[in-house]
Short mmCIF file of C-alpha atoms in Angstrom, two decimals:
data_model
loop_
_atom_site.label_atom_id
_atom_site.label_comp_id
_atom_site.label_asym_id
_atom_site.label_seq_id
_atom_site.Cartn_x
_atom_site.Cartn_y
_atom_site.Cartn_z
CA MET D 1 8.46 -33.94 -23.93
CA GLU D 2 11.61 -31.67 -24.71
CA HIS D 3 9.07 -28.64 -25.62
CA ILE D 4 6.84 -29.45 -22.53
CA THR D 5 10.03 -29.41 -19.70
CA LEU D 6 11.67 -26.51 -22.18
CA LEU D 7 7.32 -24.88 -21.41
CA ILE D 8 7.33 -25.67 -17.66
CA GLY D 9 10.89 -24.35 -17.12
CA ILE D 10 9.31 -20.56 -19.34
CA VAL D 11 7.20 -21.01 -16.85
CA ILE D 12 7.98 -21.19 -13.23
CA VAL D 13 10.35 -18.54 -14.26
CA THR D 14 7.83 -16.12 -14.52
CA ALA D 15 5.94 -17.56 -11.91
CA LEU D 16 8.79 -16.71 -10.30
CA VAL D 17 9.13 -12.74 -11.85
CA PHE D 18 5.40 -12.26 -10.54
CA ASP D 19 6.26 -13.85 -6.99
CA PHE D 20 9.34 -11.08 -7.45
CA THR D 21 7.46 -8.30 -8.04
CA ASN D 22 4.00 -9.07 -5.66
CA GLY D 23 6.65 -8.53 -2.95
CA PHE D 24 8.15 -5.55 -3.28
CA HIS D 25 4.69 -4.44 -5.34
CA ASP D 26 3.16 -4.92 -1.13
CA THR D 27 5.72 -4.30 0.94
CA ALA D 28 3.79 -1.05 2.09
CA ASN D 29 1.23 -3.77 3.27
CA ALA D 30 3.51 -4.71 6.46
CA MET D 31 6.02 -1.65 6.55
CA ALA D 32 4.36 1.51 5.11
CA THR D 33 3.06 3.06 8.16
CA THR D 34 6.12 1.78 10.36
CA ILE D 35 7.83 3.60 8.02
CA SER D 36 5.93 7.20 8.24
CA THR D 37 6.06 7.62 11.93
CA GLY D 38 9.68 6.39 12.18
CA ALA D 39 9.09 3.95 13.63
CA LEU D 40 11.74 1.89 12.02
CA ARG D 41 14.16 3.81 9.16
CA PRO D 42 12.89 2.60 5.88
CA LYS D 43 15.81 0.21 4.87
CA THR D 44 16.30 -1.49 8.25
CA ALA D 45 12.15 -1.93 7.99
CA VAL D 46 12.52 -3.68 4.11
CA ALA D 47 14.39 -5.92 5.81
CA MET D 48 12.77 -7.82 8.12
CA SER D 49 9.68 -7.36 5.81
CA ALA D 50 12.25 -9.39 3.81
CA GLY D 51 13.05 -12.09 6.32
CA LEU D 52 9.33 -12.68 7.86
CA ASN D 53 7.59 -13.20 4.31
CA LEU D 54 11.00 -16.30 3.68
CA VAL D 55 9.52 -17.00 7.13
CA GLY D 56 6.19 -16.93 6.96
CA ALA D 57 6.25 -19.35 2.79
CA PHE D 58 6.78 -22.56 5.05
CA LEU D 59 4.37 -21.96 8.21
CA SER D 60 1.16 -23.53 5.40
CA VAL D 61 0.36 -24.37 2.42
CA GLU D 62 -3.71 -23.80 2.31
CA VAL D 63 -4.19 -21.19 -0.31
CA ALA D 64 -1.88 -22.61 -2.04
CA LYS D 65 -4.31 -25.61 -2.73
CA THR D 66 -5.99 -23.08 -3.28
CA ILE D 67 -5.17 -21.55 -6.20
CA SER D 68 -3.77 -25.19 -7.60
CA GLY D 69 -6.44 -27.08 -7.30
CA GLY D 70 -9.91 -24.63 -6.27
CA ILE D 71 -9.73 -21.66 -8.93
CA ILE D 72 -8.68 -23.66 -11.91
CA ASP D 73 -10.03 -27.05 -12.75
CA GLU D 74 -6.91 -28.85 -13.91
CA SER D 75 -8.14 -31.52 -15.30
CA SER D 76 -10.19 -30.03 -17.64
CA GLY D 77 -7.24 -30.01 -20.10
CA ILE D 78 -5.38 -26.69 -18.69
CA ARG D 79 -1.90 -26.59 -20.13
CA PRO D 80 1.18 -24.80 -19.95
CA GLU D 81 1.23 -21.85 -22.15
CA VAL D 82 -2.62 -21.25 -20.89
CA ILE D 83 -0.80 -20.38 -17.13
CA PHE D 84 1.85 -18.24 -18.62
CA ALA D 85 -0.55 -16.11 -20.35
CA GLY D 86 -2.28 -15.48 -16.82
CA LEU D 87 1.50 -14.96 -14.99
CA VAL D 88 1.94 -12.16 -17.51
CA GLY D 89 -1.36 -10.09 -17.68
CA ALA D 90 -0.64 -10.79 -13.46
CA ILE D 91 3.09 -9.12 -14.31
CA ILE D 92 1.46 -6.06 -16.14
CA TRP D 93 -0.96 -5.10 -13.90
CA ASN D 94 1.12 -5.33 -11.32
CA LEU D 95 4.29 -3.05 -12.92
CA LEU D 96 1.15 -1.00 -13.66
CA THR D 97 -0.16 -0.20 -10.74
CA TRP D 98 3.41 0.48 -9.09
CA LEU D 99 3.82 2.80 -11.52
CA ALA D 100 0.99 4.68 -10.96
CA GLY D 101 1.68 3.97 -7.57
CA LEU D 102 -1.64 3.01 -6.54
CA PRO D 103 -1.89 -0.50 -3.95
CA SER D 104 -4.26 -2.84 -6.05
CA SER D 105 -3.96 -6.35 -5.32
CA SER D 106 -1.72 -9.16 -6.88
CA SER D 107 -3.81 -11.86 -6.09
CA HIS D 108 -6.35 -10.36 -7.52
CA ALA D 109 -4.51 -9.72 -10.84
CA LEU D 110 -3.12 -13.40 -10.85
CA PHE D 111 -6.81 -14.43 -10.27
CA GLY D 112 -8.05 -12.61 -12.71
CA GLY D 113 -4.76 -13.53 -15.35
CA LEU D 114 -5.80 -17.68 -14.64
CA ILE D 115 -10.02 -16.93 -14.73
CA GLY D 116 -9.12 -14.44 -18.52
CA ALA D 117 -6.63 -17.29 -20.05
CA THR D 118 -8.45 -20.22 -18.60
CA LEU D 119 -12.09 -19.23 -20.19
CA VAL D 120 -9.92 -18.11 -23.49
CA SER D 121 -8.13 -21.52 -23.82
CA VAL D 122 -10.58 -23.69 -22.52
CA GLY D 123 -14.19 -22.54 -21.68
CA THR D 124 -16.03 -21.98 -18.63
CA HIS D 125 -15.52 -25.36 -17.29
CA GLY D 126 -12.61 -24.93 -16.65
CA VAL D 127 -12.77 -21.66 -13.45
CA HIS D 128 -14.80 -23.00 -10.45
CA GLY D 129 -17.19 -20.01 -10.01
CA GLN D 130 -18.43 -20.76 -6.68
CA ALA D 131 -14.29 -21.49 -5.88
CA VAL D 132 -14.18 -18.23 -7.28
CA VAL D 133 -17.68 -16.29 -5.39
CA MET D 134 -16.84 -17.89 -2.03
CA LYS D 135 -12.95 -17.74 -1.89
CA VAL D 136 -12.27 -14.73 -4.34
CA LEU D 137 -15.27 -12.20 -4.45
CA ILE D 138 -16.36 -12.25 -0.89
CA PRO D 139 -13.37 -12.00 0.72
CA ALA D 140 -12.82 -9.31 -1.14
CA VAL D 141 -15.17 -7.49 -0.82
CA ALA D 142 -15.84 -8.81 2.88
CA ALA D 143 -11.79 -8.25 4.45
CA PRO D 144 -11.47 -4.51 3.53
CA PHE D 145 -13.64 -3.31 5.74
CA VAL D 146 -13.68 -6.04 7.95
CA ALA D 147 -10.07 -5.07 9.54
CA GLY D 148 -11.22 -0.81 8.67
CA LEU D 149 -13.60 -1.88 11.58
CA ALA D 150 -11.10 -4.07 13.36
CA SER D 151 -8.54 -0.70 13.09
CA MET D 152 -10.94 2.31 14.09
CA ALA D 153 -11.84 0.17 17.10
CA ALA D 154 -8.46 -0.61 18.49
CA THR D 155 -7.84 3.18 17.51
CA ARG D 156 -10.59 4.48 19.54
CA LEU D 157 -9.46 1.62 21.95
CA THR D 158 -5.94 2.79 21.80
CA TYR D 159 -5.78 6.47 22.09
CA ARG D 160 -8.80 5.83 24.96
CA LEU D 161 -6.45 4.87 26.67
CA ALA D 162 -3.41 6.67 26.56
CA ARG D 163 -5.40 9.85 26.63
CA THR D 164 -3.93 10.72 30.78
CA ARG D 165 -0.62 9.93 29.51
CA ALA D 166 1.46 12.33 27.69
CA GLU D 167 2.40 11.70 24.28
CA ALA D 168 6.90 11.34 25.24
CA ASP D 169 5.82 8.24 27.88
CA THR D 170 3.66 6.69 25.44
CA ALA D 171 5.88 6.86 21.91
CA LYS D 172 8.39 4.18 23.57
CA GLY D 173 6.08 1.34 24.36
CA TYR D 174 4.16 2.50 20.73
CA ARG D 175 6.59 2.84 18.66
CA ALA D 176 7.56 -1.38 19.74
CA GLY D 177 4.29 -2.24 19.23
CA GLN D 178 4.53 -0.92 15.77
CA ILE D 179 7.30 -3.42 15.32
CA ALA D 180 5.75 -6.34 16.52
CA SER D 181 2.76 -5.82 14.40
CA ALA D 182 4.43 -4.77 11.83
CA ALA D 183 7.03 -8.10 12.04
CA LEU D 184 2.82 -9.51 12.47
CA VAL D 185 1.87 -8.03 9.50
CA SER D 186 4.97 -9.58 6.67
CA LEU D 187 4.35 -13.34 8.37
CA ALA D 188 1.01 -12.99 7.35
CA HIS D 189 1.87 -11.52 4.77
CA GLY D 190 4.24 -14.62 3.71
CA THR D 191 1.81 -17.56 4.84
CA ASN D 192 -0.42 -15.43 2.38
CA ASP D 193 0.89 -14.47 -0.91
CA ALA D 194 3.75 -16.48 -1.72
CA GLN D 195 1.39 -19.63 -1.21
CA LYS D 196 -0.05 -18.11 -4.36
CA THR D 197 3.11 -18.80 -6.15
CA MET D 198 3.97 -21.67 -5.23
CA GLY D 199 0.15 -22.19 -5.88
CA VAL D 200 0.71 -21.42 -9.59
CA ILE D 201 4.21 -23.66 -9.87
CA THR D 202 2.42 -26.46 -9.24
CA LEU D 203 -0.32 -26.31 -11.07
CA ALA D 204 2.49 -25.46 -13.97
CA LEU D 205 4.03 -28.69 -12.80
CA ILE D 206 0.41 -30.87 -12.37
CA THR D 207 -0.59 -29.91 -16.48
CA GLY D 208 3.41 -30.83 -17.57
CA GLY D 209 2.28 -34.64 -15.32
CA VAL D 210 6.13 -33.58 -13.52
CA VAL D 211 3.71 -34.37 -9.57
CA ALA D 212 0.57 -36.17 -9.36
CA PRO D 213 -2.70 -34.12 -9.12
CA HIS D 214 -3.81 -31.92 -5.72
CA SER D 215 -0.17 -32.60 -4.86
CA ASP D 216 1.18 -30.19 -2.05
CA PRO D 217 4.02 -28.31 -3.34
CA PRO D 218 6.79 -29.45 -3.78
CA MET D 219 9.51 -27.95 -0.97
CA TRP D 220 11.96 -26.63 -2.87
CA VAL D 221 9.20 -24.89 -4.31
CA ILE D 222 8.16 -23.57 -2.07
CA ALA D 223 11.47 -22.31 -1.39
CA SER D 224 11.97 -20.97 -4.61
CA ALA D 225 9.39 -19.12 -3.69
CA GLY D 226 9.70 -17.43 0.19
CA LEU D 227 13.53 -16.37 -2.03
CA ALA D 228 11.39 -14.45 -4.10
CA ILE D 229 9.81 -12.50 -2.23
CA ALA D 230 11.58 -11.75 0.21
CA LEU D 231 13.48 -10.26 -2.83
CA GLY D 232 11.43 -8.09 -3.69
CA THR D 233 10.42 -7.30 -0.99
CA TYR D 234 13.69 -6.27 0.32
CA LEU D 235 13.84 -3.93 -2.92
CA GLY D 236 10.47 -2.25 -1.13
CA GLY D 237 7.74 -0.69 -3.87
CA TRP D 238 8.88 3.23 -2.38
CA ARG D 239 6.40 4.08 -4.13
CA ILE D 240 3.22 2.22 -2.95
CA ILE D 241 4.87 2.35 0.29
CA ARG D 242 4.59 6.30 0.57
CA THR D 243 0.39 6.57 -0.83
CA MET D 244 0.26 3.94 1.98
CA GLY D 245 2.23 5.63 5.12
CA LYS D 246 1.36 9.38 3.83
CA GLY D 247 -1.98 9.75 0.88
CA ILE D 248 -4.36 8.06 2.96
CA THR D 249 -4.75 9.55 5.81
CA ASP D 250 -1.73 11.37 8.71
CA ILE D 251 -0.65 7.97 11.05
CA GLN D 252 0.94 8.78 14.76
CA PRO D 253 2.19 6.22 16.44
CA PRO D 254 -0.96 4.39 17.74
CA GLN D 255 -2.47 4.87 14.68
CA GLY D 256 -0.23 2.52 12.93
CA PHE D 257 -0.09 0.43 15.86
CA ALA D 258 -3.55 -0.35 15.52
CA ALA D 259 -3.83 0.05 12.19
CA GLN D 260 -1.27 -3.11 12.16
CA THR D 261 -1.86 -5.16 14.53
CA GLY D 262 -5.81 -4.85 12.53
CA ALA D 263 -4.93 -6.62 8.97
CA ALA D 264 -2.41 -9.09 10.59
CA ALA D 265 -5.04 -10.83 12.14
CA THR D 266 -7.08 -10.63 9.36
CA ILE D 267 -4.24 -11.89 7.37
CA LEU D 268 -3.56 -14.95 9.91
CA ALA D 269 -7.29 -15.45 9.88
CA SER D 270 -8.19 -16.00 5.72
CA SER D 271 -4.86 -17.37 6.02
CA HIS D 272 -5.90 -20.46 8.01
CA LEU D 273 -9.67 -20.69 6.29
CA GLY D 274 -7.41 -20.42 2.66
CA PHE D 275 -9.46 -17.51 1.88
CA ALA D 276 -6.85 -15.36 -0.63
CA LEU D 277 -7.49 -12.47 -0.10
CA SER D 278 -5.58 -8.99 -1.32
CA THR D 279 -3.33 -8.34 1.89
CA THR D 280 -2.97 -4.88 -0.33
CA GLN D 281 -6.50 -4.23 0.44
CA VAL D 282 -6.73 -5.63 3.94
CA CYS D 283 -3.47 -3.62 4.97
CA SER D 284 -5.36 -0.32 3.15
CA GLY D 285 -8.64 -0.71 4.04
CA ALA D 286 -7.39 -1.23 8.37
CA VAL D 287 -5.43 2.28 6.97
CA MET D 288 -8.39 4.50 6.32
CA GLY D 289 -9.71 2.68 9.44
CA SER D 290 -7.54 4.37 11.37
CA GLY D 291 -8.04 7.53 10.42
CA LEU D 292 -11.54 7.51 10.82
CA GLY D 293 -10.84 6.06 14.30
CA ARG D 294 -8.42 9.54 15.67
CA LYS D 295 -10.34 11.92 17.04
CA GLY D 296 -9.68 14.48 14.10
CA GLY D 297 -7.86 13.02 12.36
CA VAL D 298 -9.45 12.45 8.36
CA VAL D 299 -8.77 10.31 5.04
CA ARG D 300 -7.80 11.76 1.95
CA TRP D 301 -10.91 10.41 -0.02
CA SER D 302 -9.95 11.54 -3.09
CA THR D 303 -7.20 9.05 -2.67
CA ALA D 304 -8.94 5.65 -1.55
CA GLY D 305 -11.05 6.56 -4.44
CA ARG D 306 -8.73 5.48 -6.64
CA MET D 307 -7.67 3.07 -4.82
CA VAL D 308 -10.83 1.21 -4.61
CA VAL D 309 -11.38 2.04 -8.43
CA ALA D 310 -7.96 -0.08 -9.50
CA TRP D 311 -9.26 -2.63 -6.56
CA GLY D 312 -12.56 -2.67 -9.16
CA LEU D 313 -10.31 -2.85 -12.28
CA THR D 314 -7.48 -5.29 -11.20
CA LEU D 315 -9.87 -9.04 -11.96
CA PRO D 316 -11.47 -7.05 -15.41
CA ALA D 317 -8.01 -5.97 -16.77
CA ALA D 318 -5.50 -8.34 -15.71
CA GLY D 319 -8.28 -11.62 -17.40
CA LEU D 320 -8.54 -9.26 -20.49
CA VAL D 321 -5.00 -8.41 -21.14
CA SER D 322 -4.06 -13.18 -19.92
CA ALA D 323 -7.03 -13.75 -22.37
CA GLY D 324 -4.78 -11.83 -25.29
CA ALA D 325 -1.74 -13.27 -24.33
CA ALA D 326 -3.71 -16.78 -24.18
CA PHE D 327 -5.27 -16.12 -27.56
CA LEU D 328 -2.06 -15.40 -29.02
CA ALA D 329 -0.35 -18.32 -26.88
CA ASP D 330 -2.25 -20.64 -27.93
CA GLN D 331 -1.00 -21.00 -31.65
CA GLY D 332 2.46 -22.88 -30.64
CA THR D 333 5.81 -21.17 -29.90
CA TRP D 334 5.48 -18.82 -32.40
CA GLY D 335 2.85 -16.81 -30.20
CA VAL D 336 4.20 -17.66 -26.63
CA THR D 337 7.41 -16.00 -27.91
CA ALA D 338 5.31 -12.80 -28.81
CA VAL D 339 4.09 -13.59 -25.87
CA ALA D 340 8.03 -13.52 -24.12
CA VAL D 341 8.75 -10.35 -26.52
CA SER D 342 6.05 -8.36 -25.61
CA ALA D 343 5.44 -8.81 -21.83
CA LEU D 344 9.36 -7.52 -21.42
CA ALA D 345 8.85 -4.40 -24.07
CA ILE D 346 5.71 -3.53 -21.58
CA GLY D 347 7.91 -4.49 -18.63
CA GLY D 348 10.33 -2.62 -19.85
CA GLY D 349 9.15 1.21 -20.83
CA ILE D 350 7.15 0.95 -17.82
CA TRP D 351 10.39 0.76 -15.55
CA ALA D 352 12.10 4.07 -17.77
CA ALA D 353 8.86 5.77 -17.33
CA SER D 354 9.57 5.09 -13.19
CA ARG D 355 13.03 6.79 -13.56
CA ARG D 356 12.07 10.06 -14.18
CA LYS D 357 10.60 10.58 -10.95
CA PRO D 358 12.71 8.31 -8.42
CA VAL D 359 10.99 7.64 -5.70
CA ASP D 360 13.36 5.22 -3.05
CA HIS D 361 13.93 4.84 0.58
CA THR D 362 15.28 8.86 0.90
CA ASN D 363 12.55 10.47 -0.30
CA VAL D 364 9.42 8.47 0.98
CA ASN D 365 8.40 10.02 3.37
CA ASP D 366 7.89 12.68 1.61
CA GLY D 367 4.04 14.00 1.42
CA PRO D 368 1.21 14.13 -1.11
CA ALA D 369 -0.42 17.89 -1.85
CA ALA D 370 -2.35 19.06 0.48
CA GLU D 371 -6.13 17.55 -0.38
CA PRO D 372 -8.68 20.79 0.09
CA ALA D 373 -12.04 19.08 1.81
CA GLY D 374 -14.46 18.29 0.05
CA VAL D 375 -18.08 17.32 1.51
CA VAL D 376 -16.98 13.70 3.36
CA THR D 377 -14.06 15.50 5.33
CA THR D 378 -15.72 18.70 6.17
CA ALA D 379 -18.57 16.61 8.02
CA LEU D 380 -15.79 14.63 9.54
CA GLN D 381 -14.78 17.49 11.28
CA THR D 382 -17.64 18.88 12.02
CA VAL D 383 -18.14 15.00 13.95
CA ALA D 384 -15.62 14.58 15.55
CA PRO D 385 -12.97 18.45 15.65
CA PRO D 386 -9.07 18.38 15.47
CA PRO D 387 -8.11 18.83 18.74
CA ALA D 388 -7.63 23.54 19.71
CA GLY D 389 -4.38 24.41 19.88
CA PRO D 390 -3.89 27.50 22.63
CA VAL D 391 -5.55 30.45 20.97
CA ALA D 392 -3.71 33.72 21.25
CA SER D 393 -5.87 36.56 23.77
CA PRO D 394 -7.96 39.58 22.44
CA ALA D 395 -5.96 41.90 23.96
CA SER D 396 -3.20 40.24 22.60
CA ALA D 397 -3.41 39.49 18.98
CA PRO D 398 -3.52 42.89 17.38
CA THR D 399 -0.43 43.35 19.48
CA ALA D 400 1.34 40.54 17.90
CA ALA D 401 -0.45 41.26 14.46
CA LYS D 402 0.91 45.27 14.85
CA ALA D 403 4.96 43.28 14.97
CA VAL D 404 5.14 41.22 12.29
CA VAL D 405 3.49 43.44 10.03
CA ALA D 406 5.27 47.29 11.15
CA PRO D 407 7.71 48.00 9.06
CA THR D 408 12.14 49.12 10.38
CA HIS D 409 13.95 51.45 9.17
CA PRO D 410 17.22 51.01 9.21
CA ASP D 411 17.95 53.61 6.68
CA PRO D 412 16.95 57.12 8.70
CA VAL D 413 17.66 58.81 5.23
CA VAL D 414 14.18 56.58 4.27
CA ALA D 415 12.28 56.98 7.56
CA PRO D 416 9.22 59.25 7.65
CA ILE D 417 9.28 62.47 10.13
CA HIS D 418 6.38 64.01 10.19
CA PRO D 419 7.54 68.80 10.28
CA ASP D 420 4.80 69.34 10.41
CA PRO D 421 3.03 69.44 14.46
CA VAL D 422 -0.14 69.08 13.26
CA ALA D 423 1.21 65.98 10.77
CA ALA D 424 2.13 64.12 13.86
CA PRO D 425 0.46 60.99 15.70
CA THR D 426 -1.54 62.90 18.55
CA HIS D 427 -2.06 61.24 21.90
CA PRO D 428 -6.26 61.49 23.19
CA ASP D 429 -4.74 60.27 26.62
CA PRO D 430 -2.59 62.45 28.80
CA ALA D 431 -0.66 59.68 30.07
CA GLN D 432 0.55 57.37 26.46
CA SER D 433 1.52 61.77 25.44
CA PRO D 434 5.29 61.21 25.49
CA ALA D 435 7.17 63.45 27.84
CA ARG D 436 8.01 66.98 27.15
CA PRO D 437 10.92 69.26 28.39
CA ALA D 438 9.45 72.15 30.59
CA ALA D 439 9.07 75.68 28.54
CA ALA D 440 11.28 77.91 29.71
CA THR D 441 10.38 81.30 31.82
CA SER D 442 12.03 84.10 32.37
#
């Protein structure tokens, strides 16, 4: 029993480490657009998001129930070693995608890790396949489209309503709207993502016989999970904030407000229904929708394509890592120790690699290199071209060009001279001929 108690403690600590990585991995969900448009300073934005994540963790436990008893069958012989292996796979995938600056799904990393470890240690009967399809896979596909369409419609409506107003007149209102909508997303993120760690810890307590099956998370579990995700959020996943705020599309304040509002509505609705969807996918879809909703706005499809690939790989990749970790952990104490040491070594290596090109609050708004226009970008610009700026008149354009390229000769020795009257410039128009002194008469 002492060994089980120690192992459950290791699982709880590992779950809180995952919750911490979830926090800094997903800070971009709430604050990337607010930071990129300058509505809030970077450190102020992440501090506000951290506080609201903590508050959101106390508002609901429906998603935690989905994790602890919905996807994994808690009565199928799941042991704490299995949960530990699943968490290790999720943490490693989170760190890898953070290093690459890709806003992948921490939620799907956790699901993939738990499913992969369970399949190796228990078998297929340990996973509720229908719950995985209904509460994980379908929301994973539908949520980005729903949030993207809502954001695109909201962006177009926002620009239409403000088309007769000067940008300076609406700037203050959009700034306030962005701050309010970012706060709502942070609150929604706490109600969804913090609960996933609560569910994992509760599952570990159930498998160890500490609490009864189908129990709600104890209050200390809720508080510790909320604090862990808030601390991770405060430290800020600056690499992913840069990708979300600058790498997908160039966001203006009306777009940021529309994207955050659409994302918050989608996340809160899913939390109420118990759908453990990916807040990263929801917010990324909303940002893409805001790029398509603005006339002349263009989505950087190469970055979006990398994100979609990462989304598709998250479940199986985390599952494979966790399956290997579960195989080792099943060998006994030495196996659990080997998994823990390997995880620490991999995590340390990823951190060391990230220090070569650090990203923090001082350079988070440095945009990516310009992307060459592809087929999709060109087609979008044809349908919705950017607003045309003032164009110089044909008469003035050559003059301006000559003024720019005409060489100057400050040194009279270098200045060109024309001693030969034949080589001197001619002026066929008498009105433009230079004045000449009258010839002397005898």
